[in-house]
Amino acid sequence: MLGFGRTRASCQLSLYGLRSLAEDVRDLAEHVAKDKKITLGGHDWGATLVWHTALWFPDLVQGIFSVGTPFIPPTQIYRSLDDVTRSGHMKNLRYQLQFQGTHISDEMADEPKIRQFLNAMFGGRGPQDQVGFDPSRGVIFHNLPRLNRSRLLSDVELDYYVSIYFQNGKSNLEGPLRWYRTQAQNYLDELRLLLKPVKFSMPALFLTSTLGEISSVKMTEKMDRYFDNLTSKEVDGSLWMLWE
């Protein structure tokens, strides 16, 4: 996934659009699998990319699965993230407004703060059950130093993630954050998908969490209409069900 981990974190924002990223997946699959169809799955942003890769290149995949992220269909009407999340059931995505800006990169500028940030994102809590991240608000910076280590990660695992996102004396968070800044580009690209009915013909599996801090029940309703063969299952856990 472009910008994450040890991948190249290009500064060219257009490369982080979902159509461009789907083309990357197609090119990689053609290199690795040659002429064979692939089974494609992902978690969180990876799951969003799975949905869109299957839409753009349906002949590439024989099956798809998403962990934690429902399919949100293309729309002819553009609404900004602020408009969408200001009222109703999408308030749990308002953290993305913060992620679209530069506040996180500006604040998380040294290794200890990167550690605190990652720990908060994995659910670390303070002695009075304080949290460092709230989906309806974003990162709560003043709580970060108070958090105990997340139960989802060992010290070794957290050290590894810190080493990935703080290198050569600087933060590497800008790459992942660019995924949040392409809403308008994705909207324009996806207008082409609306020229024909939006439908997944391949078998699909969707796993949602019982806690649903980010992906709400409302977001998963009415998905069936876009699939010929969809299996949905609820898993006892949070967004981080793969770790749990």
Short mmCIF file of C-alpha atoms in Angstrom, two decimals:
data_model
loop_
_atom_site.label_atom_id
_atom_site.label_comp_id
_atom_site.label_asym_id
_atom_site.label_seq_id
_atom_site.Cartn_x
_atom_site.Cartn_y
_atom_site.Cartn_z
CA MET A 1 0.00 0.00 0.00
CA LEU A 2 1.61 3.17 -1.25
CA GLY A 3 2.97 5.35 1.55
CA PHE A 4 2.65 2.70 4.25
CA GLY A 5 5.48 0.71 5.80
CA ARG A 6 8.61 0.63 3.67
CA THR A 7 6.87 1.54 0.42
CA ARG A 8 7.82 4.60 -1.59
CA ALA A 9 5.94 7.59 -0.19
CA SER A 10 5.53 9.77 -3.25
CA CYS A 11 4.56 13.42 -2.72
CA GLN A 12 2.33 13.32 -5.82
CA LEU A 13 -1.17 13.25 -4.36
CA SER A 14 -2.83 11.89 -7.50
CA LEU A 15 -0.99 8.59 -7.00
CA TYR A 16 -2.99 8.04 -3.81
CA GLY A 17 -6.35 8.11 -5.58
CA LEU A 18 -8.16 4.78 -5.41
CA ARG A 19 -8.17 4.30 -9.18
CA SER A 20 -4.40 4.84 -9.36
CA LEU A 21 -3.86 2.50 -6.42
CA ALA A 22 -6.09 -0.13 -8.04
CA GLU A 23 -3.90 0.11 -11.14
CA ASP A 24 -0.89 -0.58 -8.91
CA VAL A 25 -2.59 -3.72 -7.59
CA ARG A 26 -3.42 -4.80 -11.14
CA ASP A 27 0.18 -4.32 -12.28
CA LEU A 28 1.54 -6.22 -9.27
CA ALA A 29 -0.93 -9.07 -9.79
CA GLU A 30 -0.03 -9.34 -13.46
CA HIS A 31 3.64 -9.55 -12.50
CA VAL A 32 3.17 -12.12 -9.72
CA ALA A 33 0.20 -14.19 -10.86
CA LYS A 34 0.68 -13.76 -14.62
CA ASP A 35 -2.62 -14.67 -16.29
CA LYS A 36 -4.26 -16.19 -13.21
CA LYS A 37 -7.08 -14.54 -11.30
CA ILE A 38 -6.35 -13.58 -7.72
CA THR A 39 -8.19 -13.60 -4.40
CA LEU A 40 -7.85 -10.14 -2.90
CA GLY A 41 -8.45 -9.10 0.69
CA GLY A 42 -7.63 -6.22 2.98
CA HIS A 43 -8.22 -4.43 6.27
CA ASP A 44 -9.29 -0.81 6.80
CA TRP A 45 -7.82 1.26 3.92
CA GLY A 46 -6.64 -2.01 2.38
CA ALA A 47 -10.25 -3.19 2.32
CA THR A 48 -11.37 0.03 0.63
CA LEU A 49 -8.76 -0.62 -2.02
CA VAL A 50 -10.03 -4.19 -2.44
CA TRP A 51 -13.56 -2.98 -3.20
CA HIS A 52 -12.33 -0.48 -5.75
CA THR A 53 -9.84 -2.81 -7.41
CA ALA A 54 -12.67 -5.28 -7.96
CA LEU A 55 -14.82 -2.50 -9.44
CA TRP A 56 -12.17 -1.18 -11.80
CA PHE A 57 -10.75 -4.58 -12.78
CA PRO A 58 -13.42 -7.26 -12.22
CA ASP A 59 -11.68 -9.74 -14.52
CA LEU A 60 -8.61 -9.63 -12.29
CA VAL A 61 -10.16 -11.18 -9.17
CA GLN A 62 -11.93 -14.45 -8.44
CA GLY A 63 -12.94 -13.52 -4.90
CA ILE A 64 -12.63 -10.64 -2.44
CA PHE A 65 -12.82 -10.08 1.31
CA SER A 66 -12.92 -7.01 3.50
CA VAL A 67 -12.09 -6.82 7.19
CA GLY A 68 -13.80 -3.94 8.94
CA THR A 69 -14.59 -1.62 6.03
CA PRO A 70 -18.00 -1.70 4.31
CA PHE A 71 -18.48 -0.96 0.65
CA ILE A 72 -19.60 2.63 0.04
CA PRO A 73 -20.85 2.95 -3.55
CA PRO A 74 -19.94 5.75 -5.94
CA THR A 75 -22.36 8.65 -6.13
CA GLN A 76 -23.23 11.27 -8.72
CA ILE A 77 -23.49 14.00 -6.10
CA TYR A 78 -20.34 15.27 -4.42
CA ARG A 79 -20.55 15.97 -0.71
CA SER A 80 -17.51 17.03 1.27
CA LEU A 81 -16.41 14.93 4.21
CA ASP A 82 -17.38 17.78 6.51
CA ASP A 83 -20.93 17.80 5.11
CA VAL A 84 -21.28 14.02 5.26
CA THR A 85 -20.06 13.73 8.84
CA ARG A 86 -21.58 16.85 10.36
CA SER A 87 -24.87 15.14 11.13
CA GLY A 88 -26.40 11.71 11.18
CA HIS A 89 -24.75 8.32 11.45
CA MET A 90 -21.41 9.25 9.82
CA LYS A 91 -20.07 11.28 12.73
CA ASN A 92 -17.71 8.42 13.52
CA LEU A 93 -15.70 9.40 10.43
CA ARG A 94 -15.01 12.97 11.52
CA TYR A 95 -11.50 11.96 12.58
CA GLN A 96 -10.69 11.93 8.87
CA LEU A 97 -11.05 15.71 8.76
CA GLN A 98 -8.10 15.93 11.13
CA PHE A 99 -6.17 13.35 9.11
CA GLN A 100 -6.70 15.36 5.93
CA GLY A 101 -4.77 18.28 7.37
CA THR A 102 -1.20 18.65 8.58
CA HIS A 103 -1.84 18.82 12.33
CA ILE A 104 -0.83 15.22 12.99
CA SER A 105 2.39 15.47 10.98
CA ASP A 106 3.22 18.78 12.64
CA GLU A 107 2.63 17.46 16.16
CA MET A 108 4.13 13.98 15.72
CA ALA A 109 7.61 15.18 14.84
CA ASP A 110 9.88 13.08 17.06
CA GLU A 111 10.26 9.43 18.02
CA PRO A 112 8.53 9.57 21.44
CA LYS A 113 5.49 11.27 19.92
CA ILE A 114 5.33 8.78 17.05
CA ARG A 115 5.34 6.02 19.67
CA GLN A 116 2.54 7.71 21.60
CA PHE A 117 0.51 8.23 18.43
CA LEU A 118 0.80 4.61 17.27
CA ASN A 119 0.01 3.35 20.76
CA ALA A 120 -3.14 5.49 20.81
CA MET A 121 -4.25 4.25 17.39
CA PHE A 122 -3.97 0.66 18.65
CA GLY A 123 -6.24 1.44 21.58
CA GLY A 124 -3.88 2.32 24.41
CA ARG A 125 -5.72 3.68 27.46
CA GLY A 126 -4.77 5.78 30.45
CA PRO A 127 -5.15 4.98 34.16
CA GLN A 128 -8.59 6.64 34.22
CA ASP A 129 -9.51 4.91 30.94
CA GLN A 130 -8.56 7.96 28.86
CA VAL A 131 -8.20 7.39 25.13
CA GLY A 132 -5.86 9.02 22.66
CA PHE A 133 -8.14 8.59 19.66
CA ASP A 134 -11.86 9.12 19.22
CA PRO A 135 -13.42 8.45 15.78
CA SER A 136 -15.72 11.45 16.12
CA ARG A 137 -12.86 13.79 17.11
CA GLY A 138 -9.53 12.38 15.98
CA VAL A 139 -6.29 12.24 17.93
CA ILE A 140 -6.55 13.71 21.43
CA PHE A 141 -3.02 15.02 21.72
CA HIS A 142 -3.03 15.99 25.40
CA ASN A 143 -3.94 12.42 26.39
CA LEU A 144 -1.15 10.68 24.46
CA PRO A 145 1.55 10.83 27.18
CA ARG A 146 -0.88 9.36 29.75
CA LEU A 147 -1.66 6.15 27.92
CA ASN A 148 -0.49 2.71 28.95
CA ARG A 149 0.81 0.46 26.19
CA SER A 150 -1.93 -1.07 24.07
CA ARG A 151 -2.69 -4.67 24.95
CA LEU A 152 -2.71 -5.46 21.22
CA LEU A 153 1.03 -4.91 20.76
CA SER A 154 4.13 -6.18 22.51
CA ASP A 155 7.04 -3.84 23.14
CA VAL A 156 8.89 -5.51 20.27
CA GLU A 157 5.99 -4.98 17.87
CA LEU A 158 5.52 -1.35 18.89
CA ASP A 159 9.27 -0.77 18.52
CA TYR A 160 9.08 -2.15 15.00
CA TYR A 161 6.21 0.12 13.96
CA VAL A 162 8.01 3.12 15.45
CA SER A 163 11.14 2.23 13.47
CA ILE A 164 9.06 2.22 10.28
CA TYR A 165 7.36 5.56 10.84
CA PHE A 166 10.31 7.44 12.29
CA GLN A 167 13.46 7.17 10.19
CA ASN A 168 16.47 9.37 9.63
CA GLY A 169 15.31 11.78 12.30
CA LYS A 170 11.91 12.52 10.79
CA SER A 171 8.32 11.30 10.75
CA ASN A 172 7.06 9.07 7.93
CA LEU A 173 3.37 9.61 8.65
CA GLU A 174 2.70 11.81 5.62
CA GLY A 175 2.49 8.80 3.28
CA PRO A 176 -0.44 7.12 5.06
CA LEU A 177 -2.14 10.47 5.67
CA ARG A 178 -2.25 11.23 1.93
CA TRP A 179 -4.86 8.49 1.53
CA TYR A 180 -7.29 10.79 3.37
CA ARG A 181 -6.76 13.71 0.98
CA THR A 182 -8.11 12.33 -2.29
CA GLN A 183 -11.87 12.45 -1.74
CA ALA A 184 -12.54 14.89 -4.59
CA GLN A 185 -10.25 13.01 -6.95
CA ASN A 186 -11.92 9.69 -6.10
CA TYR A 187 -15.34 11.22 -6.72
CA LEU A 188 -14.36 12.41 -10.20
CA ASP A 189 -12.72 9.09 -11.10
CA GLU A 190 -15.70 7.08 -9.89
CA LEU A 191 -18.20 8.92 -12.08
CA ARG A 192 -17.04 6.57 -14.83
CA LEU A 193 -18.09 3.59 -12.72
CA LEU A 194 -21.66 4.91 -12.73
CA LEU A 195 -21.94 4.55 -16.51
CA LYS A 196 -23.11 0.99 -15.83
CA PRO A 197 -24.74 -0.70 -12.82
CA VAL A 198 -22.38 -1.03 -9.86
CA LYS A 199 -22.27 -4.76 -9.16
CA PHE A 200 -19.76 -7.29 -7.84
CA SER A 201 -20.09 -10.61 -9.67
CA MET A 202 -17.36 -12.46 -7.76
CA PRO A 203 -17.90 -14.03 -4.30
CA ALA A 204 -17.31 -11.52 -1.50
CA LEU A 205 -16.84 -11.79 2.27
CA PHE A 206 -17.33 -8.87 4.63
CA LEU A 207 -16.30 -9.07 8.29
CA THR A 208 -17.53 -6.33 10.59
CA SER A 209 -16.78 -5.84 14.29
CA THR A 210 -19.27 -5.87 17.14
CA LEU A 211 -17.76 -2.75 18.69
CA GLY A 212 -17.85 -0.82 15.44
CA GLU A 213 -16.05 2.31 16.60
CA ILE A 214 -15.53 3.49 13.02
CA SER A 215 -17.64 1.31 10.75
CA SER A 216 -21.23 1.57 12.01
CA VAL A 217 -24.19 -0.69 11.37
CA LYS A 218 -25.76 2.07 9.26
CA MET A 219 -22.75 2.00 6.94
CA THR A 220 -23.13 -1.74 6.33
CA GLU A 221 -26.86 -1.73 5.61
CA LYS A 222 -28.09 -2.28 2.06
CA MET A 223 -24.72 -3.60 0.84
CA ASP A 224 -26.38 -6.72 -0.56
CA ARG A 225 -27.84 -4.89 -3.55
CA TYR A 226 -24.35 -4.43 -5.01
CA PHE A 227 -23.32 -8.10 -4.82
CA ASP A 228 -24.33 -11.32 -6.52
CA ASN A 229 -22.76 -13.40 -3.75
CA LEU A 230 -22.03 -11.59 -0.47
CA THR A 231 -21.40 -13.24 2.89
CA SER A 232 -21.39 -10.90 5.89
CA LYS A 233 -20.22 -11.98 9.34
CA GLU A 234 -19.94 -10.13 12.62
CA VAL A 235 -16.77 -10.70 14.66
CA ASP A 236 -16.58 -10.10 18.40
CA GLY A 237 -13.98 -7.35 18.61
CA SER A 238 -12.93 -3.92 17.44
CA LEU A 239 -11.48 -2.46 14.26
CA TRP A 240 -8.27 -4.29 15.23
CA MET A 241 -9.92 -7.71 15.09
CA LEU A 242 -6.98 -9.16 13.14
CA TRP A 243 -4.72 -8.40 16.11
CA GLU A 244 -7.27 -9.47 18.72
#
